[in-house]
Amino acid sequence: MRPDRKRVVSLVPSLTEAVAVSAPGLLVGVTDWCTHPAPELAGVARIGGTKNPDVRAIAELRPDLVIANEEENRAPDLAQLRAAGVEVLVTEVRVLPQALRELDRVLVGALGLARPGWLADAESAWARVEPDAERRAFVPIWRRPWMVLGRDTFAGDLLARLGVHNVYAGHAERYPKVAVAELAAAGCDLVVLPDEPYRFTAEDGPEAFPGLPAALVSGRHLTWYGPSLAQAPAVLSRALREAG
């Protein structure tokens, strides 16, 4: 570990898990949404949400580094942290290879850790993926209003590697709002319903699309880039198969 990287604040649940698993005790602050791994995060300071972190509380923790993401965190908050003299590392993740590179940049490059075994496991797991026959799908991430995965998303890239073609992947927006009637009429083979950010369940989501198979998937395995990536191909493939 680099000697100047002893106190870290993470503003991204995925990166929180990556750091906590790789170097327990390094984190001094995390967001309210950082849930894994629970034992390692017990007693770590909570500094608000990903979109509304308590900048003053973070500065008071005297971190050597704050790790963030260009999509999950707001630029004004990161600018305030820098203005307070805090070093901020911002990641960008849109596809799997980029996620693996960014994890290496954070853990090895910025924190000076040995490359963790789980990162090699994740690379190997995804390299072995053989997608099933392609299925057309849409992927809601919210309802009231309905929002779906659009273009250029990490989750969409993972699904594509598993043989799921997102029919909104060419949309001008990354997370477009789409009326439920339009979704139902999109001519898809499947609807993929993750349990985050909106918590879709067997009782909340599939009923909106009668007659369409619904795959209820783990949002952590679909959208997080960290240790969960090593298990994600098996977890997601199983959920897709069970949908029929």
PDB file of C-alpha atoms in Angstrom:
ATOM      1  CA  MET A   1       0.000   0.000   0.000  1.00  0.00           C
ATOM      2  CA  ARG A   2       1.264   3.464  -0.811  1.00  0.00           C
ATOM      3  CA  PRO A   3       2.246   5.245   2.432  1.00  0.00           C
ATOM      4  CA  ASP A   4       0.211   8.339   1.479  1.00  0.00           C
ATOM      5  CA  ARG A   5      -2.999   6.341   0.966  1.00  0.00           C
ATOM      6  CA  LYS A   6      -3.979   5.314   4.489  1.00  0.00           C
ATOM      7  CA  ARG A   7      -7.407   6.957   4.775  1.00  0.00           C
ATOM      8  CA  VAL A   8      -9.917   6.513   1.959  1.00  0.00           C
ATOM      9  CA  VAL A   9     -13.505   7.684   1.480  1.00  0.00           C
ATOM     10  CA  SER A  10     -15.591   5.940  -1.166  1.00  0.00           C
ATOM     11  CA  LEU A  11     -18.615   7.567  -2.764  1.00  0.00           C
ATOM     12  CA  VAL A  12     -19.461   4.506  -4.886  1.00  0.00           C
ATOM     13  CA  PRO A  13     -20.898   1.238  -3.496  1.00  0.00           C
ATOM     14  CA  SER A  14     -19.020  -0.861  -6.082  1.00  0.00           C
ATOM     15  CA  LEU A  15     -15.695   0.736  -5.219  1.00  0.00           C
ATOM     16  CA  THR A  16     -16.440   0.523  -1.511  1.00  0.00           C
ATOM     17  CA  GLU A  17     -16.784  -3.229  -1.809  1.00  0.00           C
ATOM     18  CA  ALA A  18     -13.668  -3.465  -3.964  1.00  0.00           C
ATOM     19  CA  VAL A  19     -11.537  -1.589  -1.423  1.00  0.00           C
ATOM     20  CA  ALA A  20     -13.066  -3.235   1.665  1.00  0.00           C
ATOM     21  CA  VAL A  21     -12.463  -6.745   0.327  1.00  0.00           C
ATOM     22  CA  SER A  22      -8.965  -5.956  -0.917  1.00  0.00           C
ATOM     23  CA  ALA A  23      -7.694  -3.885   2.026  1.00  0.00           C
ATOM     24  CA  PRO A  24      -9.893  -4.141   5.128  1.00  0.00           C
ATOM     25  CA  GLY A  25      -9.540  -1.118   7.415  1.00  0.00           C
ATOM     26  CA  LEU A  26      -8.523   1.332   4.706  1.00  0.00           C
ATOM     27  CA  LEU A  27     -11.945   2.973   4.420  1.00  0.00           C
ATOM     28  CA  VAL A  28     -12.850   5.744   6.855  1.00  0.00           C
ATOM     29  CA  GLY A  29     -16.043   6.950   5.144  1.00  0.00           C
ATOM     30  CA  VAL A  30     -18.674   5.489   2.815  1.00  0.00           C
ATOM     31  CA  THR A  31     -22.133   6.409   1.543  1.00  0.00           C
ATOM     32  CA  ASP A  32     -25.448   5.298   2.988  1.00  0.00           C
ATOM     33  CA  TRP A  33     -25.853   3.028  -0.063  1.00  0.00           C
ATOM     34  CA  CYS A  34     -22.623   1.129   0.559  1.00  0.00           C
ATOM     35  CA  THR A  35     -23.847  -2.215   1.908  1.00  0.00           C
ATOM     36  CA  HIS A  36     -21.148  -4.774   1.048  1.00  0.00           C
ATOM     37  CA  PRO A  37     -19.268  -6.296   2.738  1.00  0.00           C
ATOM     38  CA  ALA A  38     -21.270  -5.552   5.885  1.00  0.00           C
ATOM     39  CA  PRO A  39     -18.774  -6.846   8.505  1.00  0.00           C
ATOM     40  CA  GLU A  40     -15.900  -4.769   7.115  1.00  0.00           C
ATOM     41  CA  LEU A  41     -18.067  -1.637   6.997  1.00  0.00           C
ATOM     42  CA  ALA A  42     -19.282  -1.865  10.579  1.00  0.00           C
ATOM     43  CA  GLY A  43     -18.234   1.309  12.355  1.00  0.00           C
ATOM     44  CA  VAL A  44     -17.117   3.118   9.191  1.00  0.00           C
ATOM     45  CA  ALA A  45     -18.471   6.689   9.046  1.00  0.00           C
ATOM     46  CA  ARG A  46     -21.531   7.277   6.849  1.00  0.00           C
ATOM     47  CA  ILE A  47     -21.305  10.508   4.888  1.00  0.00           C
ATOM     48  CA  GLY A  48     -24.673  10.727   3.083  1.00  0.00           C
ATOM     49  CA  GLY A  49     -25.803   9.528  -0.328  1.00  0.00           C
ATOM     50  CA  THR A  50     -24.004   9.233  -3.617  1.00  0.00           C
ATOM     51  CA  LYS A  51     -25.871  12.278  -4.944  1.00  0.00           C
ATOM     52  CA  ASN A  52     -25.841  14.312  -1.729  1.00  0.00           C
ATOM     53  CA  PRO A  53     -22.694  13.546   0.269  1.00  0.00           C
ATOM     54  CA  ASP A  54     -21.870  15.649   3.312  1.00  0.00           C
ATOM     55  CA  VAL A  55     -18.807  17.456   1.979  1.00  0.00           C
ATOM     56  CA  ARG A  56     -17.931  18.976   5.347  1.00  0.00           C
ATOM     57  CA  ALA A  57     -18.112  15.580   7.084  1.00  0.00           C
ATOM     58  CA  ILE A  58     -15.873  14.060   4.429  1.00  0.00           C
ATOM     59  CA  ALA A  59     -13.281  16.813   4.807  1.00  0.00           C
ATOM     60  CA  GLU A  60     -13.340  16.376   8.589  1.00  0.00           C
ATOM     61  CA  LEU A  61     -12.369  12.714   8.137  1.00  0.00           C
ATOM     62  CA  ARG A  62      -9.063  13.962   6.650  1.00  0.00           C
ATOM     63  CA  PRO A  63      -9.001  11.418   3.832  1.00  0.00           C
ATOM     64  CA  ASP A  64      -5.879  10.926   1.759  1.00  0.00           C
ATOM     65  CA  LEU A  65      -8.117  10.063  -1.190  1.00  0.00           C
ATOM     66  CA  VAL A  66     -11.776  10.154  -2.155  1.00  0.00           C
ATOM     67  CA  ILE A  67     -12.838   7.734  -4.892  1.00  0.00           C
ATOM     68  CA  ALA A  68     -15.844   8.630  -7.017  1.00  0.00           C
ATOM     69  CA  ASN A  69     -17.546   7.948 -10.337  1.00  0.00           C
ATOM     70  CA  GLU A  70     -18.539  10.387 -13.059  1.00  0.00           C
ATOM     71  CA  GLU A  71     -22.065   8.962 -13.309  1.00  0.00           C
ATOM     72  CA  GLU A  72     -22.908   8.192  -9.700  1.00  0.00           C
ATOM     73  CA  ASN A  73     -21.533  11.383  -8.153  1.00  0.00           C
ATOM     74  CA  ARG A  74     -22.207  15.044  -8.934  1.00  0.00           C
ATOM     75  CA  ALA A  75     -19.452  17.257 -10.295  1.00  0.00           C
ATOM     76  CA  PRO A  76     -20.273  20.181  -7.924  1.00  0.00           C
ATOM     77  CA  ASP A  77     -19.764  17.954  -4.870  1.00  0.00           C
ATOM     78  CA  LEU A  78     -16.433  16.724  -6.182  1.00  0.00           C
ATOM     79  CA  ALA A  79     -15.387  20.295  -6.954  1.00  0.00           C
ATOM     80  CA  GLN A  80     -16.182  21.311  -3.367  1.00  0.00           C
ATOM     81  CA  LEU A  81     -14.038  18.463  -2.053  1.00  0.00           C
ATOM     82  CA  ARG A  82     -11.116  19.537  -4.217  1.00  0.00           C
ATOM     83  CA  ALA A  83     -11.588  23.127  -3.094  1.00  0.00           C
ATOM     84  CA  ALA A  84     -11.298  21.876   0.490  1.00  0.00           C
ATOM     85  CA  GLY A  85      -7.927  20.373  -0.374  1.00  0.00           C
ATOM     86  CA  VAL A  86      -9.097  16.763  -0.737  1.00  0.00           C
ATOM     87  CA  GLU A  87      -7.670  14.633  -3.542  1.00  0.00           C
ATOM     88  CA  VAL A  88     -10.435  13.025  -5.632  1.00  0.00           C
ATOM     89  CA  LEU A  89     -10.067  10.175  -8.115  1.00  0.00           C
ATOM     90  CA  VAL A  90     -12.987   9.915 -10.558  1.00  0.00           C
ATOM     91  CA  THR A  91     -13.687   6.695 -12.438  1.00  0.00           C
ATOM     92  CA  GLU A  92     -15.653   6.189 -15.644  1.00  0.00           C
ATOM     93  CA  VAL A  93     -17.285   2.828 -16.347  1.00  0.00           C
ATOM     94  CA  ARG A  94     -19.445   2.107 -19.386  1.00  0.00           C
ATOM     95  CA  VAL A  95     -18.272  -1.377 -20.486  1.00  0.00           C
ATOM     96  CA  LEU A  96     -16.705  -4.402 -18.799  1.00  0.00           C
ATOM     97  CA  PRO A  97     -13.103  -3.934 -20.050  1.00  0.00           C
ATOM     98  CA  GLN A  98     -13.196  -0.340 -18.836  1.00  0.00           C
ATOM     99  CA  ALA A  99     -14.468  -1.474 -15.428  1.00  0.00           C
ATOM    100  CA  LEU A 100     -11.576  -3.906 -15.073  1.00  0.00           C
ATOM    101  CA  ARG A 101      -9.073  -1.217 -16.047  1.00  0.00           C
ATOM    102  CA  GLU A 102     -10.557   1.302 -13.623  1.00  0.00           C
ATOM    103  CA  LEU A 103     -10.492  -1.185 -10.763  1.00  0.00           C
ATOM    104  CA  ASP A 104      -6.828  -1.800 -11.489  1.00  0.00           C
ATOM    105  CA  ARG A 105      -6.225   1.964 -11.602  1.00  0.00           C
ATOM    106  CA  VAL A 106      -7.877   2.484  -8.202  1.00  0.00           C
ATOM    107  CA  LEU A 107      -6.573  -0.519  -6.310  1.00  0.00           C
ATOM    108  CA  VAL A 108      -3.088  -0.931  -7.767  1.00  0.00           C
ATOM    109  CA  GLY A 109      -2.308   2.473  -9.243  1.00  0.00           C
ATOM    110  CA  ALA A 110      -3.843   4.812  -6.658  1.00  0.00           C
ATOM    111  CA  LEU A 111      -3.777   2.682  -3.504  1.00  0.00           C
ATOM    112  CA  GLY A 112      -0.620   0.713  -4.217  1.00  0.00           C
ATOM    113  CA  LEU A 113      -2.201  -2.658  -3.412  1.00  0.00           C
ATOM    114  CA  ALA A 114      -1.198  -5.974  -4.898  1.00  0.00           C
ATOM    115  CA  ARG A 115      -3.607  -6.878  -7.687  1.00  0.00           C
ATOM    116  CA  PRO A 116      -6.394  -8.774  -5.887  1.00  0.00           C
ATOM    117  CA  GLY A 117      -7.174 -12.349  -6.830  1.00  0.00           C
ATOM    118  CA  TRP A 118     -10.871 -11.612  -7.260  1.00  0.00           C
ATOM    119  CA  LEU A 119     -10.060  -9.222 -10.110  1.00  0.00           C
ATOM    120  CA  ALA A 120      -8.295 -11.996 -12.021  1.00  0.00           C
ATOM    121  CA  ASP A 121     -11.220 -14.292 -11.192  1.00  0.00           C
ATOM    122  CA  ALA A 122     -13.642 -11.763 -12.667  1.00  0.00           C
ATOM    123  CA  GLU A 123     -11.623 -11.499 -15.870  1.00  0.00           C
ATOM    124  CA  SER A 124     -11.542 -15.279 -16.199  1.00  0.00           C
ATOM    125  CA  ALA A 125     -15.234 -15.701 -15.451  1.00  0.00           C
ATOM    126  CA  TRP A 126     -16.271 -13.270 -18.171  1.00  0.00           C
ATOM    127  CA  ALA A 127     -13.734 -14.624 -20.652  1.00  0.00           C
ATOM    128  CA  ARG A 128     -15.441 -18.016 -20.359  1.00  0.00           C
ATOM    129  CA  VAL A 129     -18.926 -16.689 -21.072  1.00  0.00           C
ATOM    130  CA  GLU A 130     -20.676 -18.285 -24.013  1.00  0.00           C
ATOM    131  CA  PRO A 131     -23.928 -16.402 -24.657  1.00  0.00           C
ATOM    132  CA  ASP A 132     -27.165 -18.269 -25.224  1.00  0.00           C
ATOM    133  CA  ALA A 133     -29.299 -17.615 -28.281  1.00  0.00           C
ATOM    134  CA  GLU A 134     -29.927 -13.870 -28.496  1.00  0.00           C
ATOM    135  CA  ARG A 135     -33.088 -12.571 -26.875  1.00  0.00           C
ATOM    136  CA  ARG A 136     -34.589  -9.112 -27.268  1.00  0.00           C
ATOM    137  CA  ALA A 137     -35.350  -7.382 -23.997  1.00  0.00           C
ATOM    138  CA  PHE A 138     -35.887  -4.089 -22.237  1.00  0.00           C
ATOM    139  CA  VAL A 139     -34.527  -3.391 -18.778  1.00  0.00           C
ATOM    140  CA  PRO A 140     -36.537  -1.138 -16.458  1.00  0.00           C
ATOM    141  CA  ILE A 141     -34.588   0.498 -13.654  1.00  0.00           C
ATOM    142  CA  TRP A 142     -37.463   2.562 -12.240  1.00  0.00           C
ATOM    143  CA  ARG A 143     -41.218   2.873 -12.302  1.00  0.00           C
ATOM    144  CA  ARG A 144     -43.476   5.866 -11.623  1.00  0.00           C
ATOM    145  CA  PRO A 145     -42.249   6.916 -14.147  1.00  0.00           C
ATOM    146  CA  TRP A 146     -40.942   3.916 -16.039  1.00  0.00           C
ATOM    147  CA  MET A 147     -37.268   4.312 -16.961  1.00  0.00           C
ATOM    148  CA  VAL A 148     -35.113   1.791 -18.814  1.00  0.00           C
ATOM    149  CA  LEU A 149     -31.514   1.196 -19.755  1.00  0.00           C
ATOM    150  CA  GLY A 150     -30.672   3.096 -22.919  1.00  0.00           C
ATOM    151  CA  ARG A 151     -27.375   3.611 -24.688  1.00  0.00           C
ATOM    152  CA  ASP A 152     -23.868   3.209 -23.379  1.00  0.00           C
ATOM    153  CA  THR A 153     -24.472   1.521 -19.997  1.00  0.00           C
ATOM    154  CA  PHE A 154     -22.352  -0.940 -18.051  1.00  0.00           C
ATOM    155  CA  ALA A 155     -25.365  -3.127 -17.246  1.00  0.00           C
ATOM    156  CA  GLY A 156     -26.346  -3.183 -20.907  1.00  0.00           C
ATOM    157  CA  ASP A 157     -22.848  -4.321 -21.853  1.00  0.00           C
ATOM    158  CA  LEU A 158     -22.957  -7.199 -19.359  1.00  0.00           C
ATOM    159  CA  LEU A 159     -26.349  -8.335 -20.663  1.00  0.00           C
ATOM    160  CA  ALA A 160     -25.134  -8.189 -24.260  1.00  0.00           C
ATOM    161  CA  ARG A 161     -22.282 -10.522 -23.336  1.00  0.00           C
ATOM    162  CA  LEU A 162     -24.916 -12.958 -22.033  1.00  0.00           C
ATOM    163  CA  GLY A 163     -26.922 -12.845 -25.245  1.00  0.00           C
ATOM    164  CA  VAL A 164     -29.521 -10.254 -24.233  1.00  0.00           C
ATOM    165  CA  HIS A 165     -30.086  -7.511 -26.803  1.00  0.00           C
ATOM    166  CA  ASN A 166     -31.400  -4.335 -25.181  1.00  0.00           C
ATOM    167  CA  VAL A 167     -33.882  -2.869 -27.675  1.00  0.00           C
ATOM    168  CA  TYR A 168     -33.257   0.619 -26.282  1.00  0.00           C
ATOM    169  CA  ALA A 169     -29.461   0.398 -26.592  1.00  0.00           C
ATOM    170  CA  GLY A 170     -29.592   2.814 -29.518  1.00  0.00           C
ATOM    171  CA  HIS A 171     -31.720   5.408 -27.743  1.00  0.00           C
ATOM    172  CA  ALA A 172     -30.384   8.963 -27.607  1.00  0.00           C
ATOM    173  CA  GLU A 173     -30.619   8.930 -23.800  1.00  0.00           C
ATOM    174  CA  ARG A 174     -28.824   6.630 -21.399  1.00  0.00           C
ATOM    175  CA  TYR A 175     -31.850   6.187 -19.140  1.00  0.00           C
ATOM    176  CA  PRO A 176     -34.932   7.160 -21.143  1.00  0.00           C
ATOM    177  CA  LYS A 177     -38.438   7.426 -19.743  1.00  0.00           C
ATOM    178  CA  VAL A 178     -40.712   5.134 -21.743  1.00  0.00           C
ATOM    179  CA  ALA A 179     -44.456   4.664 -21.332  1.00  0.00           C
ATOM    180  CA  VAL A 180     -45.452   1.222 -20.124  1.00  0.00           C
ATOM    181  CA  ALA A 181     -47.682   0.715 -23.169  1.00  0.00           C
ATOM    182  CA  GLU A 182     -44.704   1.316 -25.468  1.00  0.00           C
ATOM    183  CA  LEU A 183     -42.593  -1.128 -23.488  1.00  0.00           C
ATOM    184  CA  ALA A 184     -45.272  -3.803 -23.680  1.00  0.00           C
ATOM    185  CA  ALA A 185     -45.533  -3.306 -27.444  1.00  0.00           C
ATOM    186  CA  ALA A 186     -41.767  -3.360 -28.098  1.00  0.00           C
ATOM    187  CA  GLY A 187     -41.858  -6.927 -29.421  1.00  0.00           C
ATOM    188  CA  CYS A 188     -39.433  -8.321 -26.867  1.00  0.00           C
ATOM    189  CA  ASP A 189     -38.805 -11.878 -25.732  1.00  0.00           C
ATOM    190  CA  LEU A 190     -38.054 -10.878 -22.180  1.00  0.00           C
ATOM    191  CA  VAL A 191     -38.183  -8.131 -19.582  1.00  0.00           C
ATOM    192  CA  VAL A 192     -35.180  -7.949 -17.238  1.00  0.00           C
ATOM    193  CA  LEU A 193     -36.050  -6.572 -13.796  1.00  0.00           C
ATOM    194  CA  PRO A 194     -33.148  -5.829 -11.409  1.00  0.00           C
ATOM    195  CA  ASP A 195     -33.690  -5.265  -7.690  1.00  0.00           C
ATOM    196  CA  GLU A 196     -31.893  -1.916  -7.732  1.00  0.00           C
ATOM    197  CA  PRO A 197     -32.053   1.023  -8.007  1.00  0.00           C
ATOM    198  CA  TYR A 198     -35.794   0.260  -7.981  1.00  0.00           C
ATOM    199  CA  ARG A 199     -36.496  -2.933  -6.072  1.00  0.00           C
ATOM    200  CA  PHE A 200     -38.476  -4.978  -8.579  1.00  0.00           C
ATOM    201  CA  THR A 201     -39.868  -8.218  -7.155  1.00  0.00           C
ATOM    202  CA  ALA A 202     -42.115 -11.049  -8.321  1.00  0.00           C
ATOM    203  CA  GLU A 203     -45.064  -9.012  -7.021  1.00  0.00           C
ATOM    204  CA  ASP A 204     -43.907  -5.597  -8.248  1.00  0.00           C
ATOM    205  CA  GLY A 205     -42.992  -5.326 -11.913  1.00  0.00           C
ATOM    206  CA  PRO A 206     -43.887  -8.463 -13.906  1.00  0.00           C
ATOM    207  CA  GLU A 207     -47.627  -7.769 -13.633  1.00  0.00           C
ATOM    208  CA  ALA A 208     -47.175  -4.701 -15.840  1.00  0.00           C
ATOM    209  CA  PHE A 209     -46.185  -6.928 -18.761  1.00  0.00           C
ATOM    210  CA  PRO A 210     -48.607  -9.893 -18.784  1.00  0.00           C
ATOM    211  CA  GLY A 211     -47.530 -12.741 -21.038  1.00  0.00           C
ATOM    212  CA  LEU A 212     -43.913 -11.590 -21.217  1.00  0.00           C
ATOM    213  CA  PRO A 213     -41.306 -13.699 -19.380  1.00  0.00           C
ATOM    214  CA  ALA A 214     -39.638 -11.709 -16.605  1.00  0.00           C
ATOM    215  CA  ALA A 215     -36.086 -12.272 -15.386  1.00  0.00           C
ATOM    216  CA  LEU A 216     -35.679 -11.021 -11.827  1.00  0.00           C
ATOM    217  CA  VAL A 217     -31.961 -10.353 -11.461  1.00  0.00           C
ATOM    218  CA  SER A 218     -29.565  -9.196  -8.767  1.00  0.00           C
ATOM    219  CA  GLY A 219     -28.872  -5.506  -9.274  1.00  0.00           C
ATOM    220  CA  ARG A 220     -25.558  -5.874  -7.501  1.00  0.00           C
ATOM    221  CA  HIS A 221     -24.401  -8.462 -10.025  1.00  0.00           C
ATOM    222  CA  LEU A 222     -25.781  -6.479 -12.956  1.00  0.00           C
ATOM    223  CA  THR A 223     -24.630  -2.954 -12.104  1.00  0.00           C
ATOM    224  CA  TRP A 224     -21.766  -3.200  -9.577  1.00  0.00           C
ATOM    225  CA  TYR A 225     -18.148  -3.388 -10.735  1.00  0.00           C
ATOM    226  CA  GLY A 226     -16.184  -5.021  -7.955  1.00  0.00           C
ATOM    227  CA  PRO A 227     -15.796  -8.476  -6.391  1.00  0.00           C
ATOM    228  CA  SER A 228     -19.343  -9.383  -7.466  1.00  0.00           C
ATOM    229  CA  LEU A 229     -18.121  -9.432 -11.074  1.00  0.00           C
ATOM    230  CA  ALA A 230     -16.512 -12.818 -10.460  1.00  0.00           C
ATOM    231  CA  GLN A 231     -19.890 -14.417  -9.714  1.00  0.00           C
ATOM    232  CA  ALA A 232     -21.983 -12.226 -12.015  1.00  0.00           C
ATOM    233  CA  PRO A 233     -21.919 -14.413 -15.165  1.00  0.00           C
ATOM    234  CA  ALA A 234     -23.231 -17.458 -13.287  1.00  0.00           C
ATOM    235  CA  VAL A 235     -25.756 -15.494 -11.189  1.00  0.00           C
ATOM    236  CA  LEU A 236     -27.179 -13.543 -14.130  1.00  0.00           C
ATOM    237  CA  SER A 237     -27.195 -16.505 -16.520  1.00  0.00           C
ATOM    238  CA  ARG A 238     -29.163 -18.567 -14.008  1.00  0.00           C
ATOM    239  CA  ALA A 239     -31.760 -15.817 -13.582  1.00  0.00           C
ATOM    240  CA  LEU A 240     -32.119 -15.436 -17.343  1.00  0.00           C
ATOM    241  CA  ARG A 241     -32.556 -19.202 -17.825  1.00  0.00           C
ATOM    242  CA  GLU A 242     -35.156 -19.398 -15.076  1.00  0.00           C
ATOM    243  CA  ALA A 243     -37.224 -16.721 -16.848  1.00  0.00           C
ATOM    244  CA  GLY A 244     -37.719 -19.145 -19.750  1.00  0.00           C
TER     245      GLY A 244
END
